[in-house]
mmCIF file of C-alpha atoms and ligand atoms in Angstrom:
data_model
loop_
_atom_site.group_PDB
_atom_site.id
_atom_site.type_symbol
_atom_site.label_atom_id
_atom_site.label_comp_id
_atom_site.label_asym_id
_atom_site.label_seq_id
_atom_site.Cartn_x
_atom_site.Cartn_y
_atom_site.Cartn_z
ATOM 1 C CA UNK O 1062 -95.754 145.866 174.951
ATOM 2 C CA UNK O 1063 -93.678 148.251 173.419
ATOM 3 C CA UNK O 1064 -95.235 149.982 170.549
ATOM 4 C CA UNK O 1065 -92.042 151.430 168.750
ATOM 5 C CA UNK O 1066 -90.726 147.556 168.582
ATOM 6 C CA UNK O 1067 -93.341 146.793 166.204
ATOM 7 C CA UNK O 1068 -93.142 149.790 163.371
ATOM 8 C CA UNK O 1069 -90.081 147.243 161.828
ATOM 9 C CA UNK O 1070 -86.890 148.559 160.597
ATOM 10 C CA UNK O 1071 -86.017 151.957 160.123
ATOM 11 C CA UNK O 1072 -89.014 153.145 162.002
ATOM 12 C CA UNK O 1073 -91.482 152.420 159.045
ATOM 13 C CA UNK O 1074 -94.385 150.557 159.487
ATOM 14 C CA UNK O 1075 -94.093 146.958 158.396
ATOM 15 C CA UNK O 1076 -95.366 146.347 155.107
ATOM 16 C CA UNK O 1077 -98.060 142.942 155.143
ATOM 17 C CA UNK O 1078 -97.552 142.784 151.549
ATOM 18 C CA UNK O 1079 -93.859 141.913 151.947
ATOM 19 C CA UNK O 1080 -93.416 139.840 154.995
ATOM 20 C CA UNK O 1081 -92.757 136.119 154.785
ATOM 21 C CA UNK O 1082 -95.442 134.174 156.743
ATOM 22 C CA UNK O 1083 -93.092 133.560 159.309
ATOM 23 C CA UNK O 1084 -92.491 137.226 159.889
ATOM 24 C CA UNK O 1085 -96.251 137.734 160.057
ATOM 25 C CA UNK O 1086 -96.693 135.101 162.666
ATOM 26 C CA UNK O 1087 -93.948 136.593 164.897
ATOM 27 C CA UNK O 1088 -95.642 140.186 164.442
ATOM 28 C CA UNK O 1089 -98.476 138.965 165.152
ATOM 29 C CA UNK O 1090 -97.124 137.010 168.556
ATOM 30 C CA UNK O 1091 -95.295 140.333 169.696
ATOM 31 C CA UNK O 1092 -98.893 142.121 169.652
ATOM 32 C CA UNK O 1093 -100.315 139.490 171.632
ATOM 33 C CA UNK O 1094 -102.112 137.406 169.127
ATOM 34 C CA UNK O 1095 -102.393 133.537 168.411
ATOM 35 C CA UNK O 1096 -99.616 132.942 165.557
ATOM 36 C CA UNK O 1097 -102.195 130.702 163.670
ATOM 37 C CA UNK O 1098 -103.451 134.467 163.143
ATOM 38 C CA UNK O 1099 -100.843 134.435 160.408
ATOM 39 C CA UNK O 1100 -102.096 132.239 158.160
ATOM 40 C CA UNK O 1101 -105.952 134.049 157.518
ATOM 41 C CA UNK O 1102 -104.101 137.369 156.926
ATOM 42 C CA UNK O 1103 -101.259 135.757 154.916
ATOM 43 C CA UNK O 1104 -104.344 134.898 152.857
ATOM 44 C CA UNK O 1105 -106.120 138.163 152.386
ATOM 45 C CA UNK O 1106 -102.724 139.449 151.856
ATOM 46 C CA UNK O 1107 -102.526 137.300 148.492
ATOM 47 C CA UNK O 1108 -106.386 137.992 148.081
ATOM 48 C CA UNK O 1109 -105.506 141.557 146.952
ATOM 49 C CA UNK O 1110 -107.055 143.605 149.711
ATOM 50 C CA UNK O 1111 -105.979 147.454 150.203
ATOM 51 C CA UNK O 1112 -107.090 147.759 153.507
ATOM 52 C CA UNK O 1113 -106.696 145.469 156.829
ATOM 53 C CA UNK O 1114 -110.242 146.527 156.762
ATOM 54 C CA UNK O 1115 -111.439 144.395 154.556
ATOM 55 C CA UNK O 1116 -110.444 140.947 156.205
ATOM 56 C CA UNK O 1117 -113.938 140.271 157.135
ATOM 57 C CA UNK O 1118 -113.342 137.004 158.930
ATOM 58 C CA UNK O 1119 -110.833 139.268 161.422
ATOM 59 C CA UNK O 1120 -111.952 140.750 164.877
ATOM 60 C CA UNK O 1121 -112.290 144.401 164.463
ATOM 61 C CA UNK O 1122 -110.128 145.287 167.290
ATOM 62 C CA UNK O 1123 -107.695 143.114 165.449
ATOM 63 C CA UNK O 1124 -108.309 145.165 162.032
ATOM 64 C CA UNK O 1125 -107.842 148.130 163.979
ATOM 65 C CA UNK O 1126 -104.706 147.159 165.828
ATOM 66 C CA UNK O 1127 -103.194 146.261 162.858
ATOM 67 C CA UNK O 1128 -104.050 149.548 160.710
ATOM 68 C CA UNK O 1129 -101.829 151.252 163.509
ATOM 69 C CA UNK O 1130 -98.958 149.323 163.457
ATOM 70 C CA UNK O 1131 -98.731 147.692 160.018
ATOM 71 C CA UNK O 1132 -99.748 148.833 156.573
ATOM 72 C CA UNK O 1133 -100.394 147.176 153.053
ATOM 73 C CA UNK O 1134 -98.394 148.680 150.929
ATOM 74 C CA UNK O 1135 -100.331 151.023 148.088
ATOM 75 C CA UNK O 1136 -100.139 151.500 144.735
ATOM 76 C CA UNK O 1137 -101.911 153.288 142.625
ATOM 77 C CA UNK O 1138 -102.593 152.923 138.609
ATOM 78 C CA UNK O 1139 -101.842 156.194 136.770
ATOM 79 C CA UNK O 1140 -102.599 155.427 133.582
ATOM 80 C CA UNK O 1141 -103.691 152.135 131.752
ATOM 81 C CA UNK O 1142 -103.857 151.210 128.582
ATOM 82 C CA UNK O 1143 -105.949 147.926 126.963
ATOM 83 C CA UNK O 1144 -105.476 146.551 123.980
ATOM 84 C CA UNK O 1145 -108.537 145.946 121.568
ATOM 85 C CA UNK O 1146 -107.122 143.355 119.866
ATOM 86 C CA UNK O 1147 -105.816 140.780 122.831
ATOM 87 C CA UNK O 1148 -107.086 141.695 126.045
ATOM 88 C CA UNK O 1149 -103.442 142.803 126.792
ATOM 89 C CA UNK O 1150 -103.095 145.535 129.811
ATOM 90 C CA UNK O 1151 -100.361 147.689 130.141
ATOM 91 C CA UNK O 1152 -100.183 149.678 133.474
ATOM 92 C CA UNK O 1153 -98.520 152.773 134.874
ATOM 93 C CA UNK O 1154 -97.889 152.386 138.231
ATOM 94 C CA UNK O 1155 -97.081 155.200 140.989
ATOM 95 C CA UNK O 1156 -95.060 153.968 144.518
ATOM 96 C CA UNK O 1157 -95.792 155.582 147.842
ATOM 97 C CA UNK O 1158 -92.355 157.718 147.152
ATOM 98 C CA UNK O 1159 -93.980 159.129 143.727
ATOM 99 C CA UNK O 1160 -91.379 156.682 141.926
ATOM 100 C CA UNK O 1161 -93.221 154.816 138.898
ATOM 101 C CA UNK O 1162 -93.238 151.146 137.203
ATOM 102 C CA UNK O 1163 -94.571 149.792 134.354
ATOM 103 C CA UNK O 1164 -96.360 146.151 134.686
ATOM 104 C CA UNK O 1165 -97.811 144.334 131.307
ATOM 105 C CA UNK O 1166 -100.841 141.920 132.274
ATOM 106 C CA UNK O 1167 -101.238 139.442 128.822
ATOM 107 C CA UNK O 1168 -103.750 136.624 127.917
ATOM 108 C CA UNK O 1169 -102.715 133.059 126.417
ATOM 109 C CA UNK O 1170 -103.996 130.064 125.818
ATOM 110 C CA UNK O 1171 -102.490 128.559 128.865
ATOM 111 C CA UNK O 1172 -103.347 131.188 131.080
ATOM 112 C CA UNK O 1173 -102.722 135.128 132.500
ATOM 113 C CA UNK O 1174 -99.086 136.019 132.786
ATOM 114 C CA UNK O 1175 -97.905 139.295 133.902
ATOM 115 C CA UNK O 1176 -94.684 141.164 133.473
ATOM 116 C CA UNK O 1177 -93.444 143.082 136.326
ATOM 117 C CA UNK O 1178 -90.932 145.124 137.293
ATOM 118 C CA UNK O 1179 -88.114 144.313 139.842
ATOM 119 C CA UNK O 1180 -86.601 148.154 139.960
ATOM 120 C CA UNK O 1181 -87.650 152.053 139.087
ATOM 121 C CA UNK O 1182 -85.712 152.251 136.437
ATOM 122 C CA UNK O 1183 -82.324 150.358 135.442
ATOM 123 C CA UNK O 1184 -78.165 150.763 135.860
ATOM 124 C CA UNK O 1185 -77.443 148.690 133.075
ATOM 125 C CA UNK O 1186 -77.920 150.987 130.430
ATOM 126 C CA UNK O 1187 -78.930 148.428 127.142
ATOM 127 C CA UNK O 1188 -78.881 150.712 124.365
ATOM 128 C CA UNK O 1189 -81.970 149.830 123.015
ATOM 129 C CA UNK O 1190 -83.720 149.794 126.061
ATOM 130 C CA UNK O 1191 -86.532 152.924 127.150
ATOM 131 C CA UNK O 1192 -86.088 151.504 130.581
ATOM 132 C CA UNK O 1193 -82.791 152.480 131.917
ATOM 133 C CA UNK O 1194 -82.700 155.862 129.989
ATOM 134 C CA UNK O 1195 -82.655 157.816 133.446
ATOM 135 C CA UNK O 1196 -80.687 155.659 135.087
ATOM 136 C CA UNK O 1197 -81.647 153.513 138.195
ATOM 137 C CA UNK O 1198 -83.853 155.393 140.909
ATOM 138 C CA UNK O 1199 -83.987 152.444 143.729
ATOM 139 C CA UNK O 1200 -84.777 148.808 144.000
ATOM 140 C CA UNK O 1201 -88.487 147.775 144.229
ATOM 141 C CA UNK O 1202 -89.070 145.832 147.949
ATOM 142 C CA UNK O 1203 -90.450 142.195 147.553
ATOM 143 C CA UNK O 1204 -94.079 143.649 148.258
ATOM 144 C CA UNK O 1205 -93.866 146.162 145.476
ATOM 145 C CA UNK O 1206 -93.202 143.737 142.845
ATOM 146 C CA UNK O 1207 -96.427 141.251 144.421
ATOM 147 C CA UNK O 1208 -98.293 144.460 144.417
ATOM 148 C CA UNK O 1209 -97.932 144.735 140.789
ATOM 149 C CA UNK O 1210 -99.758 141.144 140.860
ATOM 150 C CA UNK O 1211 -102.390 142.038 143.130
ATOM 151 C CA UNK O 1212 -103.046 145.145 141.704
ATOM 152 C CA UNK O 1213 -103.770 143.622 138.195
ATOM 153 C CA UNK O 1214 -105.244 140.732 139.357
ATOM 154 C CA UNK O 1215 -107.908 143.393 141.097
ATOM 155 C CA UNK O 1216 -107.987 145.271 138.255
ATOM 156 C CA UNK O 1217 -108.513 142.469 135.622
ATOM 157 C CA UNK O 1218 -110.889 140.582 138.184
ATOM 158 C CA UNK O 1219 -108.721 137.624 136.424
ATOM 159 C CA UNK O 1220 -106.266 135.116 138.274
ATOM 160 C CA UNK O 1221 -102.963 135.146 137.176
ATOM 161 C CA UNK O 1222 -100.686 132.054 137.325
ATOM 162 C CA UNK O 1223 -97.672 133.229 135.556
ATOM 163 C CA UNK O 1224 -95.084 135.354 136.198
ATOM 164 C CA UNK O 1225 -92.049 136.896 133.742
ATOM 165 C CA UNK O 1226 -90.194 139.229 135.636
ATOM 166 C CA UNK O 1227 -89.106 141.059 132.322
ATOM 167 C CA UNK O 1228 -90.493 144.787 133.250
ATOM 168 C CA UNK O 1229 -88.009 147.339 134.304
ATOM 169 C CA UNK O 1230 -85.084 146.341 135.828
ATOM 170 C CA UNK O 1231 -82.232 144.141 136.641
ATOM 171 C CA UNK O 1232 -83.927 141.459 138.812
ATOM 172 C CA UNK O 1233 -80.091 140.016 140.015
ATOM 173 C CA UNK O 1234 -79.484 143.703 140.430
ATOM 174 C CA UNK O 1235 -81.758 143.298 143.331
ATOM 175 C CA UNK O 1236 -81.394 139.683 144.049
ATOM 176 C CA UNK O 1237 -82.575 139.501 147.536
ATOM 177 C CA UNK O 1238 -85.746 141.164 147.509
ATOM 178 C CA UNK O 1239 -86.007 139.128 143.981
ATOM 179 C CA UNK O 1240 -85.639 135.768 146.064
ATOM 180 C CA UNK O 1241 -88.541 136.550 148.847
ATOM 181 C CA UNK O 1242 -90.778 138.155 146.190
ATOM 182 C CA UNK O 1243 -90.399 134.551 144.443
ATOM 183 C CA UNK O 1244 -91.104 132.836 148.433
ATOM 184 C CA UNK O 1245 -94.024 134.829 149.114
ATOM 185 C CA UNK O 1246 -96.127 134.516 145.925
ATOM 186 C CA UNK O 1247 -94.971 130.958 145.456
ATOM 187 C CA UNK O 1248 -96.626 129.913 149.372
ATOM 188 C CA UNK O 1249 -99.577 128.079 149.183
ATOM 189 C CA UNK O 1250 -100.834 129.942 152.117
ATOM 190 C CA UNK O 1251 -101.042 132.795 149.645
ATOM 191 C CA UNK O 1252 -101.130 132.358 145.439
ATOM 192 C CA UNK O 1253 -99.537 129.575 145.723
ATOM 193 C CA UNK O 1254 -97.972 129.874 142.051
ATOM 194 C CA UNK O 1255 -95.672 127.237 140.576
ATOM 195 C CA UNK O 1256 -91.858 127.928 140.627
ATOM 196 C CA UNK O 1257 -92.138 126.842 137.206
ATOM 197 C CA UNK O 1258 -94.480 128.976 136.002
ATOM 198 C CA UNK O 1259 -92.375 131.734 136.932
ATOM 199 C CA UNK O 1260 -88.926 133.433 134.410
ATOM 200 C CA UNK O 1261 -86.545 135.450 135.657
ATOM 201 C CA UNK O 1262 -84.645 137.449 133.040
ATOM 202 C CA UNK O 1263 -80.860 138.961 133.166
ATOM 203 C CA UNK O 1264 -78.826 140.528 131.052
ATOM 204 C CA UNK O 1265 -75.923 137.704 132.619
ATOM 205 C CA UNK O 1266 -74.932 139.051 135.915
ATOM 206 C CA UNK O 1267 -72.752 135.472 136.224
ATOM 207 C CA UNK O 1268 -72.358 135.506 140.326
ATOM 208 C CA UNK O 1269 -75.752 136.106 140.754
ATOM 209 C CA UNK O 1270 -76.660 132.975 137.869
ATOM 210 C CA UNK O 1271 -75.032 131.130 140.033
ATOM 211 C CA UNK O 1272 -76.535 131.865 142.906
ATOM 212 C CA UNK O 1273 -79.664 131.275 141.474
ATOM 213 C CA UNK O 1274 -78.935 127.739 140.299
ATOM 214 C CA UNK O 1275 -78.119 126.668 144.164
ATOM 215 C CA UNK O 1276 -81.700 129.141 145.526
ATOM 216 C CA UNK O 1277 -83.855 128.496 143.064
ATOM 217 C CA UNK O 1278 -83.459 125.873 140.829
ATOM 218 C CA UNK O 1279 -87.219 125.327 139.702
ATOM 219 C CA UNK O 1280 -87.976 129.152 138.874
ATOM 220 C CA UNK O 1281 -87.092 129.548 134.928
ATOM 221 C CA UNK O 1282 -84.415 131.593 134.006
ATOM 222 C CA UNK O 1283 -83.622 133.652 130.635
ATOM 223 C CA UNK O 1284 -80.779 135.725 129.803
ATOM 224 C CA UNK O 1285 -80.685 138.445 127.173
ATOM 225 C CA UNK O 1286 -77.626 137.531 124.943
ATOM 226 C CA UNK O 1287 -79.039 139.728 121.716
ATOM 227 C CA UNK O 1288 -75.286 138.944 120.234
ATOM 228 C CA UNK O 1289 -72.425 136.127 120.784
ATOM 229 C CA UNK O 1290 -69.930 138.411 119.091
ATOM 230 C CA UNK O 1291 -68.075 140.461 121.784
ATOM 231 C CA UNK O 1292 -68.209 143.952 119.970
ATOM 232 C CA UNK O 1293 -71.768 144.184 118.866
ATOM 233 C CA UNK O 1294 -72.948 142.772 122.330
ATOM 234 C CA UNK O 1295 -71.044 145.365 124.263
ATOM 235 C CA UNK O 1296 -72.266 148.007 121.568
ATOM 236 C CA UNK O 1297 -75.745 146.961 122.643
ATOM 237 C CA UNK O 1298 -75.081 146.282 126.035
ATOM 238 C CA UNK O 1299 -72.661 147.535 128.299
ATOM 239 C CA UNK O 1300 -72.962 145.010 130.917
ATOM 240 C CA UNK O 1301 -70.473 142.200 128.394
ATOM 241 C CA UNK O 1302 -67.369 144.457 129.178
ATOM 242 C CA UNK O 1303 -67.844 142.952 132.853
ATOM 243 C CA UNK O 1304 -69.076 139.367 131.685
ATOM 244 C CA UNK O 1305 -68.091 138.988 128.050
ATOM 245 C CA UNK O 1306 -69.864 136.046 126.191
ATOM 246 C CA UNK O 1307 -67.457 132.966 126.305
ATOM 247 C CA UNK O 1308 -67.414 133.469 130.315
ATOM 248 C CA UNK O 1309 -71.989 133.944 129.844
ATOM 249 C CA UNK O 1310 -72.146 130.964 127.900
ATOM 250 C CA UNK O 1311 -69.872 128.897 130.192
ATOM 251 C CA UNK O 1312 -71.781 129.932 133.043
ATOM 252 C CA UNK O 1313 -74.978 129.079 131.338
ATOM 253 C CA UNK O 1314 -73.276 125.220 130.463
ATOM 254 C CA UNK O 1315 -72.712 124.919 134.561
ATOM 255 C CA UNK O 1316 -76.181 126.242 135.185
ATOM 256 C CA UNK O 1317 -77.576 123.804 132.680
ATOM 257 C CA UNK O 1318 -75.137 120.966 133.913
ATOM 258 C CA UNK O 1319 -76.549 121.719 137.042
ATOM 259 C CA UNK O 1320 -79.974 122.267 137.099
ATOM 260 C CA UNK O 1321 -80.901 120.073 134.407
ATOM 261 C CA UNK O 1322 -83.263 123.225 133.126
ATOM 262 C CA UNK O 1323 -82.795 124.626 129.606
ATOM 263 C CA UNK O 1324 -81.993 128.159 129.497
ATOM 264 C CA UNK O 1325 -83.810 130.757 127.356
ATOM 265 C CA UNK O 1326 -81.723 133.277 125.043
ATOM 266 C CA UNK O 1327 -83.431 136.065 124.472
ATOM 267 C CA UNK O 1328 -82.479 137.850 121.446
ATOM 268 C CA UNK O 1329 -83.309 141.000 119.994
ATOM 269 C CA UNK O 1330 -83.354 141.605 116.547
ATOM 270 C CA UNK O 1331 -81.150 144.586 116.105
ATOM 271 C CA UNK O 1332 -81.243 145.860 111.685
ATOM 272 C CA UNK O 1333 -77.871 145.396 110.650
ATOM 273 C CA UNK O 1334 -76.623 144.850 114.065
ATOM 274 C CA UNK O 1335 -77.817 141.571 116.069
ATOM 275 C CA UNK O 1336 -79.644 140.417 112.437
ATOM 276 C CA UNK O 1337 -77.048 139.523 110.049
ATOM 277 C CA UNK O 1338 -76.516 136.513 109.038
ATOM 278 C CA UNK O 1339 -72.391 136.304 110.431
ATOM 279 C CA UNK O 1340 -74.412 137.247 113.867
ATOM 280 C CA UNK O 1341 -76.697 134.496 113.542
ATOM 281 C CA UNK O 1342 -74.615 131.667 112.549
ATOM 282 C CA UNK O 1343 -72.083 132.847 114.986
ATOM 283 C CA UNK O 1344 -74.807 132.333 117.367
ATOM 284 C CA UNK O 1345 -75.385 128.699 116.304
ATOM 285 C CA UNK O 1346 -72.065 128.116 116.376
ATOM 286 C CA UNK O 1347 -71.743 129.376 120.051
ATOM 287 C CA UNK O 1348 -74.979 127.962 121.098
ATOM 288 C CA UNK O 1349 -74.651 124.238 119.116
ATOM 289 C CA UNK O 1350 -74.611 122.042 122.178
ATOM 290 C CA UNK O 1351 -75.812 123.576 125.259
ATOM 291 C CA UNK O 1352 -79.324 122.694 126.740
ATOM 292 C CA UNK O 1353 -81.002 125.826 125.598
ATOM 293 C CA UNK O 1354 -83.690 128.033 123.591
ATOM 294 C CA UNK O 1355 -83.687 130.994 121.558
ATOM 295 C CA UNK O 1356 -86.470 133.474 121.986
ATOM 296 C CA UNK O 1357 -85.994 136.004 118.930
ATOM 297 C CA UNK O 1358 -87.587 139.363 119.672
ATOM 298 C CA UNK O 1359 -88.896 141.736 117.283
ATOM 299 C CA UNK O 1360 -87.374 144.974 118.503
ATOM 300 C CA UNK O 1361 -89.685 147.335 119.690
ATOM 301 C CA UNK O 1362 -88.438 150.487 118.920
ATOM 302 C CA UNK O 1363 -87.305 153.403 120.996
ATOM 303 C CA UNK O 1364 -87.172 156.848 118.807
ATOM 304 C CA UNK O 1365 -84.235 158.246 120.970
ATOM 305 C CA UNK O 1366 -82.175 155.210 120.128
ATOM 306 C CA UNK O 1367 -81.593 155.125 116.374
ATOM 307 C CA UNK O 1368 -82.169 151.472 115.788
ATOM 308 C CA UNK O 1369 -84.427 149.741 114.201
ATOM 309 C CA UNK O 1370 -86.080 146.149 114.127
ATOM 310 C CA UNK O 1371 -85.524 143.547 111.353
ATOM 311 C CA UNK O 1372 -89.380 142.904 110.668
ATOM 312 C CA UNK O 1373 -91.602 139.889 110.846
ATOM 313 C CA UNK O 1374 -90.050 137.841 108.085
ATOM 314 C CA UNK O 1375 -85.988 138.243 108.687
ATOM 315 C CA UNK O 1376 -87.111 136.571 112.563
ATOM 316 C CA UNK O 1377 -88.656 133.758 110.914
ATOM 317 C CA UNK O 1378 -86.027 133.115 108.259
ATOM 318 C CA UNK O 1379 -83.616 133.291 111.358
ATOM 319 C CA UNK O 1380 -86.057 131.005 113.663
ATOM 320 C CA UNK O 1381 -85.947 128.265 110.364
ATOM 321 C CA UNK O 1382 -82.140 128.800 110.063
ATOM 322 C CA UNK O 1383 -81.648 127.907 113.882
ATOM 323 C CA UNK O 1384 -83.732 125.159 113.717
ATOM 324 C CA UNK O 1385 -82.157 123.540 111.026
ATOM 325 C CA UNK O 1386 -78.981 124.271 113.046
ATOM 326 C CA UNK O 1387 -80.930 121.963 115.418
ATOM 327 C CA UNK O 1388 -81.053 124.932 117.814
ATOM 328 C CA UNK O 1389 -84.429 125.278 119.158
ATOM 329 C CA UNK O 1390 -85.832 128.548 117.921
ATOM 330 C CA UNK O 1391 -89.485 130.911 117.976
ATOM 331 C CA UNK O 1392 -90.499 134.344 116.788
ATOM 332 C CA UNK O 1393 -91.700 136.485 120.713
ATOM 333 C CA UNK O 1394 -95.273 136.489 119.530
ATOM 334 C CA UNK O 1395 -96.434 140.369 119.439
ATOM 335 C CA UNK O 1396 -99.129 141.284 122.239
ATOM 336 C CA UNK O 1397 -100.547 144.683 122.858
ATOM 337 C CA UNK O 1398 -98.872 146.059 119.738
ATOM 338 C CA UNK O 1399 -101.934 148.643 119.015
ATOM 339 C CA UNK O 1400 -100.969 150.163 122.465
ATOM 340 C CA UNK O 1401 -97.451 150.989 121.480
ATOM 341 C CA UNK O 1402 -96.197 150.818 124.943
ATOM 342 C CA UNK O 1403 -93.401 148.163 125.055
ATOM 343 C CA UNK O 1404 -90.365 148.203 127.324
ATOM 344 C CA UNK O 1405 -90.329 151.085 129.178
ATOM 345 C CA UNK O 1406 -92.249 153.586 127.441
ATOM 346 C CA UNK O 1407 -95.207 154.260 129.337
ATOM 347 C CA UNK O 1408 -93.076 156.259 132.110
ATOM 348 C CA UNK O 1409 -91.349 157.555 129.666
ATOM 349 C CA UNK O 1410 -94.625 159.192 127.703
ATOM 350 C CA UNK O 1411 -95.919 160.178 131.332
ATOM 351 C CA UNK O 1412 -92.200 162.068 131.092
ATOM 352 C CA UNK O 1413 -91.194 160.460 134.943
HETATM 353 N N1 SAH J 2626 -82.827 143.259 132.952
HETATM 354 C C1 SAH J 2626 -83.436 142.047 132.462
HETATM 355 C C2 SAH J 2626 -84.912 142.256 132.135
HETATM 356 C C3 SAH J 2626 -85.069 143.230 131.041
HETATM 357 S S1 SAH J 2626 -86.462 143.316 130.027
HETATM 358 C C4 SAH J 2626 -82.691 141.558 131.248
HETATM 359 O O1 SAH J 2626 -81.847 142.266 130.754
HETATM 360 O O2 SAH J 2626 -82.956 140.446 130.809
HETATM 361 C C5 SAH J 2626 -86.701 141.818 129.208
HETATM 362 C C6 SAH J 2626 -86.139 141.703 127.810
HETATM 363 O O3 SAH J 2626 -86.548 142.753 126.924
HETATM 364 C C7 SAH J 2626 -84.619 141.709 127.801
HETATM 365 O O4 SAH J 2626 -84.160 140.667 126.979
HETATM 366 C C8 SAH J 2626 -84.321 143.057 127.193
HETATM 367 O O5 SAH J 2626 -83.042 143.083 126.642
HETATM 368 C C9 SAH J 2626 -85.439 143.172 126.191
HETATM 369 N N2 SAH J 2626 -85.662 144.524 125.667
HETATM 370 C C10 SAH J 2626 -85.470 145.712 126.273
HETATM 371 N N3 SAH J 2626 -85.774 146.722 125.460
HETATM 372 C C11 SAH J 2626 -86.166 146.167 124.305
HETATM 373 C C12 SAH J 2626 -86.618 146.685 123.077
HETATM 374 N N4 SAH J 2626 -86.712 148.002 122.874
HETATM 375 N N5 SAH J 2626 -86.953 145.819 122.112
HETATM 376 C C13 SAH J 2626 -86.876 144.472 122.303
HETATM 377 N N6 SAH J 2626 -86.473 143.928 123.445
HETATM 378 C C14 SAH J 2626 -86.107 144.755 124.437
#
């Protein structure tokens, strides 16, 4: 058997924490093993191990064959932060390549959640963003956003069932590692978690929304509108000069039309920007009609940005006005505020 065949692409060794199940079986066939092999690492894999060491119920000479020509992909937790108040984790991450990510673990009623990052760092430049401040560095592989899962599910020694893939990053700026991230953790050979506990958030890359609607139907998806007026939405975010609003919003109607899903709006609430009221009732007027509902966001604020948030009470006035507008509306409920390390500014602090 030829050795060099089986370090994968590029020479690297093949990363267990980002090949499909079927990849793993034929890896496993080229070393000589029994493809049903697949399945028991596949498992551990998902379990959260570090090390092909510690898949007990493996041969050793398997365990040690493996740990020379495949590796698990590390990560390692530079800093972490826990809120007193909800439980909420916020963690620092460091790549193998000394790149970092930010992933937020949160308790509800319903269950854990996480919110992990799909990139190190963003090209989309949202002015009000931390994130994308120093531009993109690379897309994350599908095994480095599930090792932002297992990691915090280690760390937490809680099970998480869902997913918001709100961290850093454009997820449909890196839409196929984004699709067999969303493969791998949904296999029940693995986690095994629910398309539909899982949200996907864009600022409105339109081809890619409608790629989504024909790959991934069940998954949730949420796009960050934060204005339906042209010139305050490209103010905010430069991304609308590409894919203004009227051509957003229609592709939202198809993706509604055909999915059948509602769509989530996220909106930020911007002081004397995204918050007046000719914003908001230009966004009922906009929104009146499609299948659809609007998260409001207290803005967390950035110092280097100059904005800054509407407060408590102007999001729930807006929330009532929307619902009257019989627009579906709520207030983003505010976890791990005491840690003061929302969107992007935990790298930032760490000053990588
Ligand atoms: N690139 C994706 C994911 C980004 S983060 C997207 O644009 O949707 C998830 C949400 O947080 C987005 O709606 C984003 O616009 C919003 N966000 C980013 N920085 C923020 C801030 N400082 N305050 C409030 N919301 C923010």
């Amino acid at each position: 058997m030829e050795q060099a065949n089986m370090a994968g692409m590029n020479g690297k060794l093949a990363d267990f924490r980002e090949l499909t199940l079927e990849e793993m079986q034929d890896f496993l066939v080229q070393m000589g093993e029994k493809p049903f092999r697949a399945k028991q690492i596949f498992a551990w894999v998902y379990r959260g191990v570090r090390s092909f060491d510690e898949m007990t119920d493996i041969s050793k000479s398997l365990r040690e064959k493996l740990d020379r020509q495949a590796k698990l992909g590390q990560m390692r937790i530079l800093k972490m932060q826990t809120s007193k108040k909800d439980g909420t984790r916020k963690y620092l991450l460091e790549l193998e390549d000394g790149n970092t990510i930010e992933s937020v673990f949160m308790k509800y009623q319903y269950g854990n959640s996480i919110c992990v990052s799909s990139q190190a760092g963003c090209r989309m430049g949202c002015r009000f963003c931390a994130s994308g401040m120093d531009g993109l560095k690379r897309n994350l592989t599908a095994g480095e956003i599930t090792g932002q899962i297992l990691e915090a599910e280690r760390d937490t020694g809680e099970p998480i069932n869902h997913i918001v893939v709100m961290g850093t990053g454009e997820p449909f700026d890196n839409y196929e590692n984004l699709l067999k991230f969303i493969r791998n953790i949904h296999r029940k050979e693995g986690k095994g978690i629910s398309l539909r506990n899982i949200t996907v958030s864009t600022c409105g890359l339109i081809p890619r929304m409608r790629d989504f609607a024909r790959d991934q139907r069940q998954v949730n998806l949420a796009v960050s509108l934060h204005s339906a007026d042209n010139g305050v939405r490209e103010e905010m975010m430069p991304v609308n000069r590409r894919y203004p609003v009227e051509e957003l919003l229609q592709a939202c109607r198809e993706y509604t039309e055909e999915t059948g899903r509602r769509i989530t709006f996220e909106y930020a609430l911007v002081h004397g920007k995204t918050d007046t009221d000719r914003q908001i009732r230009l966004l009922a007027d906009k929104l009146r009609g499609t299948l659809c509902h609007v998260n409001l966001i207290p803005l967390n604020e950035v110092k280097e940005t100059g904005l800054s948030g509407s407060g408590r009470a102007r999001a729930r006035e807006i929330a009532a006005f929307l619902e009257q507008q019989g627009i579906p509306a709520t207030v983003r409920r505010e976890l791990g505020a005491d840690i003061q390390a929302a969107c992007g500014q935990l790298r930032l602090g760490a000053g990588r």
